[in-house]
């Protein structure tokens, strides 16, 4: 594994946001949802996530997630993803969302 410097790590902006809307993303190559995430002072941002195997749309609304906010936009088909929602593979090719252990204000930065 390549080592990075502390300064390089500090350039990664990871913030918490609350999922406020979830819709299907039928155009995606792998099953995915389109997410609208409230990042507090950073505003509402769009993302997509391949998390359909572990989460329903209904249970995702209101859930806080960790997002990388400074990667730039990524075009996925005709959809523009503005943040990267983070998670972990569970050993069965499913993604488990990375979340704070307790609620924190939207837009809070990972320290």
PDB file of N, CA and C in Angstrom:
ATOM      1  N   UNK A   1       0.839  -1.174   0.000  1.00  0.00           N
ATOM      2  CA  UNK A   1       0.000   0.000   0.000  1.00  0.00           C
ATOM      3  C   UNK A   1       0.887   1.242   0.000  1.00  0.00           C
ATOM      4  N   UNK A   2       0.550   2.185  -0.849  1.00  0.00           N
ATOM      5  CA  UNK A   2       1.334   3.415  -0.939  1.00  0.00           C
ATOM      6  C   UNK A   2       0.962   4.352   0.211  1.00  0.00           C
ATOM      7  N   UNK A   3       1.963   4.960   0.817  1.00  0.00           N
ATOM      8  CA  UNK A   3       1.761   5.910   1.901  1.00  0.00           C
ATOM      9  C   UNK A   3       1.558   7.304   1.322  1.00  0.00           C
ATOM     10  N   UNK A   4       0.629   8.071   1.921  1.00  0.00           N
ATOM     11  CA  UNK A   4       0.449   9.467   1.540  1.00  0.00           C
ATOM     12  C   UNK A   4       0.864  10.335   2.716  1.00  0.00           C
ATOM     13  N   UNK A   5       1.079  11.603   2.455  1.00  0.00           N
ATOM     14  CA  UNK A   5       1.458  12.519   3.524  1.00  0.00           C
ATOM     15  C   UNK A   5       0.211  13.024   4.241  1.00  0.00           C
ATOM     16  N   UNK A   6       0.410  13.583   5.421  1.00  0.00           N
ATOM     17  CA  UNK A   6      -0.693  14.173   6.163  1.00  0.00           C
ATOM     18  C   UNK A   6      -1.326  15.296   5.344  1.00  0.00           C
ATOM     19  N   UNK A   7      -0.510  16.078   4.665  1.00  0.00           N
ATOM     20  CA  UNK A   7      -1.023  17.174   3.848  1.00  0.00           C
ATOM     21  C   UNK A   7      -1.902  16.647   2.707  1.00  0.00           C
ATOM     22  N   UNK A   8      -1.531  15.516   2.118  1.00  0.00           N
ATOM     23  CA  UNK A   8      -2.358  14.930   1.067  1.00  0.00           C
ATOM     24  C   UNK A   8      -3.705  14.476   1.629  1.00  0.00           C
ATOM     25  N   UNK A   9      -3.691  13.861   2.799  1.00  0.00           N
ATOM     26  CA  UNK A   9      -4.941  13.435   3.422  1.00  0.00           C
ATOM     27  C   UNK A   9      -5.837  14.627   3.719  1.00  0.00           C
ATOM     28  N   UNK A  10      -5.253  15.716   4.218  1.00  0.00           N
ATOM     29  CA  UNK A  10      -6.031  16.902   4.560  1.00  0.00           C
ATOM     30  C   UNK A  10      -6.734  17.505   3.351  1.00  0.00           C
ATOM     31  N   UNK A  11      -6.279  17.197   2.155  1.00  0.00           N
ATOM     32  CA  UNK A  11      -6.918  17.717   0.945  1.00  0.00           C
ATOM     33  C   UNK A  11      -8.226  17.001   0.639  1.00  0.00           C
ATOM     34  N   UNK A  12      -8.447  15.840   1.227  1.00  0.00           N
ATOM     35  CA  UNK A  12      -9.686  15.101   1.009  1.00  0.00           C
ATOM     36  C   UNK A  12     -10.757  15.666   1.931  1.00  0.00           C
ATOM     37  N   UNK A  13     -11.846  16.149   1.344  1.00  0.00           N
ATOM     38  CA  UNK A  13     -12.922  16.762   2.116  1.00  0.00           C
ATOM     39  C   UNK A  13     -14.056  15.746   2.270  1.00  0.00           C
ATOM     40  N   UNK A  14     -14.134  15.139   3.455  1.00  0.00           N
ATOM     41  CA  UNK A  14     -15.163  14.141   3.749  1.00  0.00           C
ATOM     42  C   UNK A  14     -16.143  14.769   4.731  1.00  0.00           C
ATOM     43  N   UNK A  15     -17.406  14.819   4.304  1.00  0.00           N
ATOM     44  CA  UNK A  15     -18.449  15.469   5.098  1.00  0.00           C
ATOM     45  C   UNK A  15     -19.628  14.526   5.304  1.00  0.00           C
ATOM     46  N   UNK A  16     -20.391  14.799   6.356  1.00  0.00           N
ATOM     47  CA  UNK A  16     -21.609  14.035   6.594  1.00  0.00           C
ATOM     48  C   UNK A  16     -22.788  14.771   5.968  1.00  0.00           C
ATOM     49  N   UNK A  17     -23.697  13.982   5.412  1.00  0.00           N
ATOM     50  CA  UNK A  17     -24.924  14.532   4.852  1.00  0.00           C
ATOM     51  C   UNK A  17     -26.066  13.571   5.094  1.00  0.00           C
ATOM     52  N   UNK A  18     -27.277  14.102   4.987  1.00  0.00           N
ATOM     53  CA  UNK A  18     -28.476  13.292   5.167  1.00  0.00           C
ATOM     54  C   UNK A  18     -29.134  13.064   3.822  1.00  0.00           C
ATOM     55  N   UNK A  19     -29.439  11.809   3.531  1.00  0.00           N
ATOM     56  CA  UNK A  19     -30.136  11.470   2.293  1.00  0.00           C
ATOM     57  C   UNK A  19     -31.576  11.970   2.408  1.00  0.00           C
ATOM     58  N   UNK A  20     -31.987  12.822   1.453  1.00  0.00           N
ATOM     59  CA  UNK A  20     -33.331  13.389   1.513  1.00  0.00           C
ATOM     60  C   UNK A  20     -34.246  12.866   0.408  1.00  0.00           C
ATOM     61  N   UNK A  21     -33.651  12.257  -0.622  1.00  0.00           N
ATOM     62  CA  UNK A  21     -34.466  11.710  -1.705  1.00  0.00           C
ATOM     63  C   UNK A  21     -33.720  10.565  -2.369  1.00  0.00           C
ATOM     64  N   UNK A  22     -34.464   9.512  -2.720  1.00  0.00           N
ATOM     65  CA  UNK A  22     -33.894   8.337  -3.374  1.00  0.00           C
ATOM     66  C   UNK A  22     -34.808   7.945  -4.529  1.00  0.00           C
ATOM     67  N   UNK A  23     -34.211   7.766  -5.708  1.00  0.00           N
ATOM     68  CA  UNK A  23     -34.977   7.295  -6.864  1.00  0.00           C
ATOM     69  C   UNK A  23     -34.200   6.175  -7.546  1.00  0.00           C
ATOM     70  N   UNK A  24     -34.920   5.367  -8.291  1.00  0.00           N
ATOM     71  CA  UNK A  24     -34.275   4.304  -9.053  1.00  0.00           C
ATOM     72  C   UNK A  24     -33.382   4.902 -10.138  1.00  0.00           C
ATOM     73  N   UNK A  25     -32.370   4.149 -10.549  1.00  0.00           N
ATOM     74  CA  UNK A  25     -31.439   4.569 -11.593  1.00  0.00           C
ATOM     75  C   UNK A  25     -31.376   3.449 -12.629  1.00  0.00           C
ATOM     76  N   UNK A  26     -32.451   3.270 -13.417  1.00  0.00           N
ATOM     77  CA  UNK A  26     -32.523   2.138 -14.342  1.00  0.00           C
ATOM     78  C   UNK A  26     -31.488   2.192 -15.467  1.00  0.00           C
ATOM     79  N   UNK A  27     -30.946   3.369 -15.755  1.00  0.00           N
ATOM     80  CA  UNK A  27     -29.952   3.491 -16.822  1.00  0.00           C
ATOM     81  C   UNK A  27     -28.559   3.022 -16.402  1.00  0.00           C
ATOM     82  N   UNK A  28     -28.330   2.844 -15.119  1.00  0.00           N
ATOM     83  CA  UNK A  28     -27.017   2.418 -14.626  1.00  0.00           C
ATOM     84  C   UNK A  28     -26.719   0.987 -15.070  1.00  0.00           C
ATOM     85  N   UNK A  29     -25.432   0.708 -15.312  1.00  0.00           N
ATOM     86  CA  UNK A  29     -25.036  -0.652 -15.734  1.00  0.00           C
ATOM     87  C   UNK A  29     -25.290  -1.688 -14.657  1.00  0.00           C
ATOM     88  N   UNK A  30     -25.011  -1.320 -13.395  1.00  0.00           N
ATOM     89  CA  UNK A  30     -25.289  -2.188 -12.253  1.00  0.00           C
ATOM     90  C   UNK A  30     -26.425  -1.546 -11.466  1.00  0.00           C
ATOM     91  N   UNK A  31     -27.239  -2.337 -10.772  1.00  0.00           N
ATOM     92  CA  UNK A  31     -28.353  -1.761 -10.009  1.00  0.00           C
ATOM     93  C   UNK A  31     -27.877  -0.661  -9.061  1.00  0.00           C
ATOM     94  N   UNK A  32     -28.552   0.488  -9.127  1.00  0.00           N
ATOM     95  CA  UNK A  32     -28.132   1.645  -8.329  1.00  0.00           C
ATOM     96  C   UNK A  32     -29.326   2.551  -8.054  1.00  0.00           C
ATOM     97  N   UNK A  33     -29.117   3.448  -7.093  1.00  0.00           N
ATOM     98  CA  UNK A  33     -30.074   4.502  -6.786  1.00  0.00           C
ATOM     99  C   UNK A  33     -29.446   5.851  -7.114  1.00  0.00           C
ATOM    100  N   UNK A  34     -30.295   6.826  -7.420  1.00  0.00           N
ATOM    101  CA  UNK A  34     -29.908   8.229  -7.473  1.00  0.00           C
ATOM    102  C   UNK A  34     -30.253   8.814  -6.103  1.00  0.00           C
ATOM    103  N   UNK A  35     -29.306   9.528  -5.505  1.00  0.00           N
ATOM    104  CA  UNK A  35     -29.490  10.092  -4.171  1.00  0.00           C
ATOM    105  C   UNK A  35     -29.386  11.605  -4.210  1.00  0.00           C
ATOM    106  N   UNK A  36     -30.211  12.273  -3.407  1.00  0.00           N
ATOM    107  CA  UNK A  36     -30.078  13.697  -3.126  1.00  0.00           C
ATOM    108  C   UNK A  36     -29.672  13.776  -1.660  1.00  0.00           C
ATOM    109  N   UNK A  37     -28.563  14.469  -1.390  1.00  0.00           N
ATOM    110  CA  UNK A  37     -27.972  14.476  -0.051  1.00  0.00           C
ATOM    111  C   UNK A  37     -27.839  15.911   0.433  1.00  0.00           C
ATOM    112  N   UNK A  38     -28.376  16.186   1.622  1.00  0.00           N
ATOM    113  CA  UNK A  38     -28.279  17.507   2.239  1.00  0.00           C
ATOM    114  C   UNK A  38     -26.966  17.583   3.007  1.00  0.00           C
ATOM    115  N   UNK A  39     -26.051  18.422   2.516  1.00  0.00           N
ATOM    116  CA  UNK A  39     -24.746  18.594   3.149  1.00  0.00           C
ATOM    117  C   UNK A  39     -24.658  19.920   3.903  1.00  0.00           C
ATOM    118  N   UNK A  40     -25.784  20.376   4.433  1.00  0.00           N
ATOM    119  CA  UNK A  40     -25.804  21.590   5.252  1.00  0.00           C
ATOM    120  C   UNK A  40     -25.324  22.795   4.477  1.00  0.00           C
ATOM    121  N   UNK A  41     -24.267  23.466   4.962  1.00  0.00           N
ATOM    122  CA  UNK A  41     -23.786  24.683   4.309  1.00  0.00           C
ATOM    123  C   UNK A  41     -23.267  24.458   2.882  1.00  0.00           C
ATOM    124  N   UNK A  42     -22.974  23.215   2.518  1.00  0.00           N
ATOM    125  CA  UNK A  42     -22.505  22.920   1.153  1.00  0.00           C
ATOM    126  C   UNK A  42     -23.676  22.736   0.191  1.00  0.00           C
ATOM    127  N   UNK A  43     -24.890  22.713   0.717  1.00  0.00           N
ATOM    128  CA  UNK A  43     -26.074  22.577  -0.128  1.00  0.00           C
ATOM    129  C   UNK A  43     -26.458  21.133  -0.373  1.00  0.00           C
ATOM    130  N   UNK A  44     -27.391  20.955  -1.278  1.00  0.00           N
ATOM    131  CA  UNK A  44     -27.880  19.630  -1.635  1.00  0.00           C
ATOM    132  C   UNK A  44     -27.104  19.164  -2.858  1.00  0.00           C
ATOM    133  N   UNK A  45     -26.553  17.960  -2.762  1.00  0.00           N
ATOM    134  CA  UNK A  45     -25.727  17.401  -3.839  1.00  0.00           C
ATOM    135  C   UNK A  45     -26.288  16.069  -4.293  1.00  0.00           C
ATOM    136  N   UNK A  46     -26.004  15.737  -5.549  1.00  0.00           N
ATOM    137  CA  UNK A  46     -26.458  14.478  -6.147  1.00  0.00           C
ATOM    138  C   UNK A  46     -25.347  13.432  -6.096  1.00  0.00           C
ATOM    139  N   UNK A  47     -25.765  12.182  -5.991  1.00  0.00           N
ATOM    140  CA  UNK A  47     -24.830  11.069  -6.076  1.00  0.00           C
ATOM    141  C   UNK A  47     -25.593   9.847  -6.572  1.00  0.00           C
ATOM    142  N   UNK A  48     -24.851   8.839  -6.947  1.00  0.00           N
ATOM    143  CA  UNK A  48     -25.465   7.546  -7.236  1.00  0.00           C
ATOM    144  C   UNK A  48     -24.728   6.513  -6.403  1.00  0.00           C
ATOM    145  N   UNK A  49     -25.438   5.440  -6.081  1.00  0.00           N
ATOM    146  CA  UNK A  49     -24.823   4.422  -5.231  1.00  0.00           C
ATOM    147  C   UNK A  49     -25.376   3.053  -5.581  1.00  0.00           C
ATOM    148  N   UNK A  50     -24.479   2.095  -5.681  1.00  0.00           N
ATOM    149  CA  UNK A  50     -24.840   0.707  -5.975  1.00  0.00           C
ATOM    150  C   UNK A  50     -25.108  -0.021  -4.657  1.00  0.00           C
ATOM    151  N   UNK A  51     -26.206   0.347  -4.032  1.00  0.00           N
ATOM    152  CA  UNK A  51     -26.526  -0.170  -2.698  1.00  0.00           C
ATOM    153  C   UNK A  51     -27.912  -0.804  -2.654  1.00  0.00           C
ATOM    154  N   UNK A  52     -28.438  -1.170  -3.808  1.00  0.00           N
ATOM    155  CA  UNK A  52     -29.812  -1.688  -3.882  1.00  0.00           C
ATOM    156  C   UNK A  52     -29.976  -3.056  -3.225  1.00  0.00           C
ATOM    157  N   UNK A  53     -28.904  -3.808  -3.075  1.00  0.00           N
ATOM    158  CA  UNK A  53     -29.036  -5.159  -2.501  1.00  0.00           C
ATOM    159  C   UNK A  53     -29.213  -5.144  -0.984  1.00  0.00           C
ATOM    160  N   UNK A  54     -28.749  -4.091  -0.318  1.00  0.00           N
ATOM    161  CA  UNK A  54     -28.846  -4.044   1.144  1.00  0.00           C
ATOM    162  C   UNK A  54     -29.829  -3.006   1.667  1.00  0.00           C
ATOM    163  N   UNK A  55     -30.218  -2.034   0.841  1.00  0.00           N
ATOM    164  CA  UNK A  55     -31.039  -0.927   1.315  1.00  0.00           C
ATOM    165  C   UNK A  55     -32.234  -0.697   0.390  1.00  0.00           C
ATOM    166  N   UNK A  56     -33.389  -0.424   0.993  1.00  0.00           N
ATOM    167  CA  UNK A  56     -34.544   0.002   0.217  1.00  0.00           C
ATOM    168  C   UNK A  56     -34.536   1.520   0.125  1.00  0.00           C
ATOM    169  N   UNK A  57     -35.249   2.040  -0.839  1.00  0.00           N
ATOM    170  CA  UNK A  57     -35.334   3.496  -0.986  1.00  0.00           C
ATOM    171  C   UNK A  57     -35.905   4.127   0.281  1.00  0.00           C
ATOM    172  N   UNK A  58     -36.920   3.487   0.838  1.00  0.00           N
ATOM    173  CA  UNK A  58     -37.599   4.045   2.010  1.00  0.00           C
ATOM    174  C   UNK A  58     -36.678   4.118   3.231  1.00  0.00           C
ATOM    175  N   UNK A  59     -35.868   3.096   3.449  1.00  0.00           N
ATOM    176  CA  UNK A  59     -35.013   3.119   4.641  1.00  0.00           C
ATOM    177  C   UNK A  59     -33.815   4.048   4.484  1.00  0.00           C
ATOM    178  N   UNK A  60     -33.468   4.433   3.249  1.00  0.00           N
ATOM    179  CA  UNK A  60     -32.342   5.334   3.035  1.00  0.00           C
ATOM    180  C   UNK A  60     -32.673   6.786   3.360  1.00  0.00           C
ATOM    181  N   UNK A  61     -33.923   7.180   3.149  1.00  0.00           N
ATOM    182  CA  UNK A  61     -34.314   8.566   3.416  1.00  0.00           C
ATOM    183  C   UNK A  61     -34.153   8.852   4.907  1.00  0.00           C
ATOM    184  N   UNK A  62     -33.403   9.898   5.223  1.00  0.00           N
ATOM    185  CA  UNK A  62     -33.127  10.272   6.609  1.00  0.00           C
ATOM    186  C   UNK A  62     -31.835   9.716   7.150  1.00  0.00           C
ATOM    187  N   UNK A  63     -31.191   8.821   6.416  1.00  0.00           N
ATOM    188  CA  UNK A  63     -29.944   8.201   6.860  1.00  0.00           C
ATOM    189  C   UNK A  63     -28.769   9.144   6.598  1.00  0.00           C
ATOM    190  N   UNK A  64     -27.895   9.298   7.587  1.00  0.00           N
ATOM    191  CA  UNK A  64     -26.690  10.098   7.393  1.00  0.00           C
ATOM    192  C   UNK A  64     -25.586   9.234   6.805  1.00  0.00           C
ATOM    193  N   UNK A  65     -24.806   9.808   5.882  1.00  0.00           N
ATOM    194  CA  UNK A  65     -23.724   9.102   5.199  1.00  0.00           C
ATOM    195  C   UNK A  65     -22.504  10.000   5.102  1.00  0.00           C
ATOM    196  N   UNK A  66     -21.343   9.378   4.921  1.00  0.00           N
ATOM    197  CA  UNK A  66     -20.099  10.120   4.715  1.00  0.00           C
ATOM    198  C   UNK A  66     -19.848  10.261   3.221  1.00  0.00           C
ATOM    199  N   UNK A  67     -19.555  11.487   2.802  1.00  0.00           N
ATOM    200  CA  UNK A  67     -19.380  11.796   1.380  1.00  0.00           C
ATOM    201  C   UNK A  67     -18.053  12.513   1.147  1.00  0.00           C
ATOM    202  N   UNK A  68     -17.356  12.117   0.086  1.00  0.00           N
ATOM    203  CA  UNK A  68     -16.189  12.867  -0.369  1.00  0.00           C
ATOM    204  C   UNK A  68     -16.740  13.962  -1.271  1.00  0.00           C
ATOM    205  N   UNK A  69     -16.489  15.213  -0.907  1.00  0.00           N
ATOM    206  CA  UNK A  69     -17.136  16.327  -1.593  1.00  0.00           C
ATOM    207  C   UNK A  69     -16.243  17.051  -2.600  1.00  0.00           C
ATOM    208  N   UNK A  70     -14.961  16.728  -2.641  1.00  0.00           N
ATOM    209  CA  UNK A  70     -14.073  17.494  -3.520  1.00  0.00           C
ATOM    210  C   UNK A  70     -13.387  16.639  -4.591  1.00  0.00           C
ATOM    211  N   UNK A  71     -14.064  15.615  -5.070  1.00  0.00           N
ATOM    212  CA  UNK A  71     -13.522  14.807  -6.174  1.00  0.00           C
ATOM    213  C   UNK A  71     -13.900  15.372  -7.536  1.00  0.00           C
ATOM    214  N   UNK A  72     -14.825  16.303  -7.558  1.00  0.00           N
ATOM    215  CA  UNK A  72     -15.333  16.799  -8.827  1.00  0.00           C
ATOM    216  C   UNK A  72     -16.488  15.935  -9.294  1.00  0.00           C
ATOM    217  N   UNK A  73     -17.155  16.393 -10.315  1.00  0.00           N
ATOM    218  CA  UNK A  73     -18.312  15.675 -10.845  1.00  0.00           C
ATOM    219  C   UNK A  73     -17.883  14.456 -11.641  1.00  0.00           C
ATOM    220  N   UNK A  74     -18.746  13.421 -11.620  1.00  0.00           N
ATOM    221  CA  UNK A  74     -18.523  12.229 -12.418  1.00  0.00           C
ATOM    222  C   UNK A  74     -19.793  11.941 -13.197  1.00  0.00           C
ATOM    223  N   UNK A  75     -19.654  11.839 -14.505  1.00  0.00           N
ATOM    224  CA  UNK A  75     -20.812  11.541 -15.335  1.00  0.00           C
ATOM    225  C   UNK A  75     -21.022  10.038 -15.399  1.00  0.00           C
ATOM    226  N   UNK A  76     -22.243   9.623 -15.074  1.00  0.00           N
ATOM    227  CA  UNK A  76     -22.631   8.217 -15.114  1.00  0.00           C
ATOM    228  C   UNK A  76     -23.832   8.154 -16.044  1.00  0.00           C
ATOM    229  N   UNK A  77     -23.589   7.801 -17.286  1.00  0.00           N
ATOM    230  CA  UNK A  77     -24.643   7.895 -18.298  1.00  0.00           C
ATOM    231  C   UNK A  77     -25.002   9.356 -18.490  1.00  0.00           C
ATOM    232  N   UNK A  78     -26.282   9.671 -18.365  1.00  0.00           N
ATOM    233  CA  UNK A  78     -26.738  11.060 -18.479  1.00  0.00           C
ATOM    234  C   UNK A  78     -26.802  11.757 -17.121  1.00  0.00           C
ATOM    235  N   UNK A  79     -26.428  11.058 -16.067  1.00  0.00           N
ATOM    236  CA  UNK A  79     -26.528  11.577 -14.697  1.00  0.00           C
ATOM    237  C   UNK A  79     -25.171  12.091 -14.233  1.00  0.00           C
ATOM    238  N   UNK A  80     -25.175  13.233 -13.562  1.00  0.00           N
ATOM    239  CA  UNK A  80     -23.942  13.796 -13.006  1.00  0.00           C
ATOM    240  C   UNK A  80     -23.937  13.573 -11.496  1.00  0.00           C
ATOM    241  N   UNK A  81     -22.960  12.812 -11.017  1.00  0.00           N
ATOM    242  CA  UNK A  81     -22.778  12.587  -9.587  1.00  0.00           C
ATOM    243  C   UNK A  81     -21.825  13.660  -9.073  1.00  0.00           C
ATOM    244  N   UNK A  82     -22.245  14.366  -7.999  1.00  0.00           N
ATOM    245  CA  UNK A  82     -21.467  15.498  -7.481  1.00  0.00           C
ATOM    246  C   UNK A  82     -20.624  15.156  -6.259  1.00  0.00           C
ATOM    247  N   UNK A  83     -20.972  14.077  -5.557  1.00  0.00           N
ATOM    248  CA  UNK A  83     -20.197  13.634  -4.393  1.00  0.00           C
ATOM    249  C   UNK A  83     -20.090  12.117  -4.428  1.00  0.00           C
ATOM    250  N   UNK A  84     -19.091  11.583  -3.750  1.00  0.00           N
ATOM    251  CA  UNK A  84     -18.914  10.139  -3.631  1.00  0.00           C
ATOM    252  C   UNK A  84     -19.404   9.708  -2.256  1.00  0.00           C
ATOM    253  N   UNK A  85     -20.422   8.868  -2.237  1.00  0.00           N
ATOM    254  CA  UNK A  85     -20.910   8.294  -0.987  1.00  0.00           C
ATOM    255  C   UNK A  85     -19.993   7.121  -0.653  1.00  0.00           C
ATOM    256  N   UNK A  86     -19.509   7.067   0.585  1.00  0.00           N
ATOM    257  CA  UNK A  86     -18.531   6.056   0.960  1.00  0.00           C
ATOM    258  C   UNK A  86     -19.182   4.842   1.617  1.00  0.00           C
ATOM    259  N   UNK A  87     -18.495   3.720   1.504  1.00  0.00           N
ATOM    260  CA  UNK A  87     -18.975   2.487   2.107  1.00  0.00           C
ATOM    261  C   UNK A  87     -17.906   1.418   2.066  1.00  0.00           C
ATOM    262  N   UNK A  88     -18.271   0.259   2.561  1.00  0.00           N
ATOM    263  CA  UNK A  88     -17.360  -0.873   2.658  1.00  0.00           C
ATOM    264  C   UNK A  88     -17.985  -2.086   2.002  1.00  0.00           C
ATOM    265  N   UNK A  89     -17.174  -2.885   1.314  1.00  0.00           N
ATOM    266  CA  UNK A  89     -17.680  -4.144   0.770  1.00  0.00           C
ATOM    267  C   UNK A  89     -17.795  -5.143   1.921  1.00  0.00           C
ATOM    268  N   UNK A  90     -18.897  -5.898   1.924  1.00  0.00           N
ATOM    269  CA  UNK A  90     -19.167  -6.814   3.029  1.00  0.00           C
ATOM    270  C   UNK A  90     -18.639  -8.229   2.817  1.00  0.00           C
ATOM    271  N   UNK A  91     -17.864  -8.452   1.772  1.00  0.00           N
ATOM    272  CA  UNK A  91     -17.352  -9.785   1.484  1.00  0.00           C
ATOM    273  C   UNK A  91     -18.242 -10.567   0.535  1.00  0.00           C
ATOM    274  N   UNK A  92     -19.397 -10.006   0.206  1.00  0.00           N
ATOM    275  CA  UNK A  92     -20.341 -10.653  -0.711  1.00  0.00           C
ATOM    276  C   UNK A  92     -20.698  -9.713  -1.862  1.00  0.00           C
ATOM    277  N   UNK A  93     -19.823  -8.760  -2.148  1.00  0.00           N
ATOM    278  CA  UNK A  93     -19.987  -7.770  -3.216  1.00  0.00           C
ATOM    279  C   UNK A  93     -21.148  -6.813  -2.968  1.00  0.00           C
ATOM    280  N   UNK A  94     -21.552  -6.654  -1.703  1.00  0.00           N
ATOM    281  CA  UNK A  94     -22.544  -5.642  -1.315  1.00  0.00           C
ATOM    282  C   UNK A  94     -21.815  -4.485  -0.654  1.00  0.00           C
ATOM    283  N   UNK A  95     -22.356  -3.287  -0.790  1.00  0.00           N
ATOM    284  CA  UNK A  95     -21.755  -2.117  -0.156  1.00  0.00           C
ATOM    285  C   UNK A  95     -22.561  -1.736   1.078  1.00  0.00           C
ATOM    286  N   UNK A  96     -21.860  -1.626   2.212  1.00  0.00           N
ATOM    287  CA  UNK A  96     -22.426  -1.167   3.471  1.00  0.00           C
ATOM    288  C   UNK A  96     -22.009   0.291   3.631  1.00  0.00           C
ATOM    289  N   UNK A  97     -22.962   1.187   3.799  1.00  0.00           N
ATOM    290  CA  UNK A  97     -22.667   2.612   3.883  1.00  0.00           C
ATOM    291  C   UNK A  97     -21.833   2.962   5.111  1.00  0.00           C
ATOM    292  N   UNK A  98     -20.899   3.901   4.928  1.00  0.00           N
ATOM    293  CA  UNK A  98     -20.142   4.461   6.051  1.00  0.00           C
ATOM    294  C   UNK A  98     -20.995   5.563   6.669  1.00  0.00           C
ATOM    295  N   UNK A  99     -21.191   5.485   7.984  1.00  0.00           N
ATOM    296  CA  UNK A  99     -22.083   6.419   8.676  1.00  0.00           C
ATOM    297  C   UNK A  99     -21.481   6.830  10.014  1.00  0.00           C
ATOM    298  N   UNK A 100     -21.834   8.021  10.516  1.00  0.00           N
ATOM    299  CA  UNK A 100     -21.410   8.380  11.873  1.00  0.00           C
ATOM    300  C   UNK A 100     -22.159   7.508  12.885  1.00  0.00           C
ATOM    301  N   UNK A 101     -21.544   7.255  14.023  1.00  0.00           N
ATOM    302  CA  UNK A 101     -22.164   6.422  15.061  1.00  0.00           C
ATOM    303  C   UNK A 101     -23.342   7.121  15.724  1.00  0.00           C
ATOM    304  N   UNK A 102     -23.325   8.445  15.726  1.00  0.00           N
ATOM    305  CA  UNK A 102     -24.410   9.253  16.294  1.00  0.00           C
ATOM    306  C   UNK A 102     -24.708  10.387  15.330  1.00  0.00           C
ATOM    307  N   UNK A 103     -25.914  10.949  15.372  1.00  0.00           N
ATOM    308  CA  UNK A 103     -26.228  12.067  14.478  1.00  0.00           C
ATOM    309  C   UNK A 103     -25.294  13.263  14.714  1.00  0.00           C
ATOM    310  N   UNK A 104     -24.881  13.892  13.636  1.00  0.00           N
ATOM    311  CA  UNK A 104     -24.067  15.114  13.687  1.00  0.00           C
ATOM    312  C   UNK A 104     -24.664  16.102  12.693  1.00  0.00           C
ATOM    313  N   UNK A 105     -24.344  17.387  12.813  1.00  0.00           N
ATOM    314  CA  UNK A 105     -24.898  18.356  11.871  1.00  0.00           C
ATOM    315  C   UNK A 105     -24.455  18.075  10.433  1.00  0.00           C
ATOM    316  N   UNK A 106     -25.383  18.214   9.489  1.00  0.00           N
ATOM    317  CA  UNK A 106     -25.040  18.057   8.086  1.00  0.00           C
ATOM    318  C   UNK A 106     -23.930  19.024   7.708  1.00  0.00           C
ATOM    319  N   UNK A 107     -22.987  18.528   6.932  1.00  0.00           N
ATOM    320  CA  UNK A 107     -21.843  19.324   6.509  1.00  0.00           C
ATOM    321  C   UNK A 107     -20.636  19.194   7.426  1.00  0.00           C
ATOM    322  N   UNK A 108     -20.795  18.491   8.564  1.00  0.00           N
ATOM    323  CA  UNK A 108     -19.653  18.315   9.483  1.00  0.00           C
ATOM    324  C   UNK A 108     -18.533  17.581   8.753  1.00  0.00           C
ATOM    325  N   UNK A 109     -17.301  18.047   8.983  1.00  0.00           N
ATOM    326  CA  UNK A 109     -16.125  17.505   8.298  1.00  0.00           C
ATOM    327  C   UNK A 109     -15.517  16.375   9.119  1.00  0.00           C
ATOM    328  N   UNK A 110     -15.129  15.295   8.445  1.00  0.00           N
ATOM    329  CA  UNK A 110     -14.417  14.207   9.110  1.00  0.00           C
ATOM    330  C   UNK A 110     -13.063  14.720   9.555  1.00  0.00           C
ATOM    331  N   UNK A 111     -12.744  14.500  10.809  1.00  0.00           N
ATOM    332  CA  UNK A 111     -11.487  15.004  11.377  1.00  0.00           C
ATOM    333  C   UNK A 111     -10.533  13.849  11.636  1.00  0.00           C
TER     334      UNK A 111
END
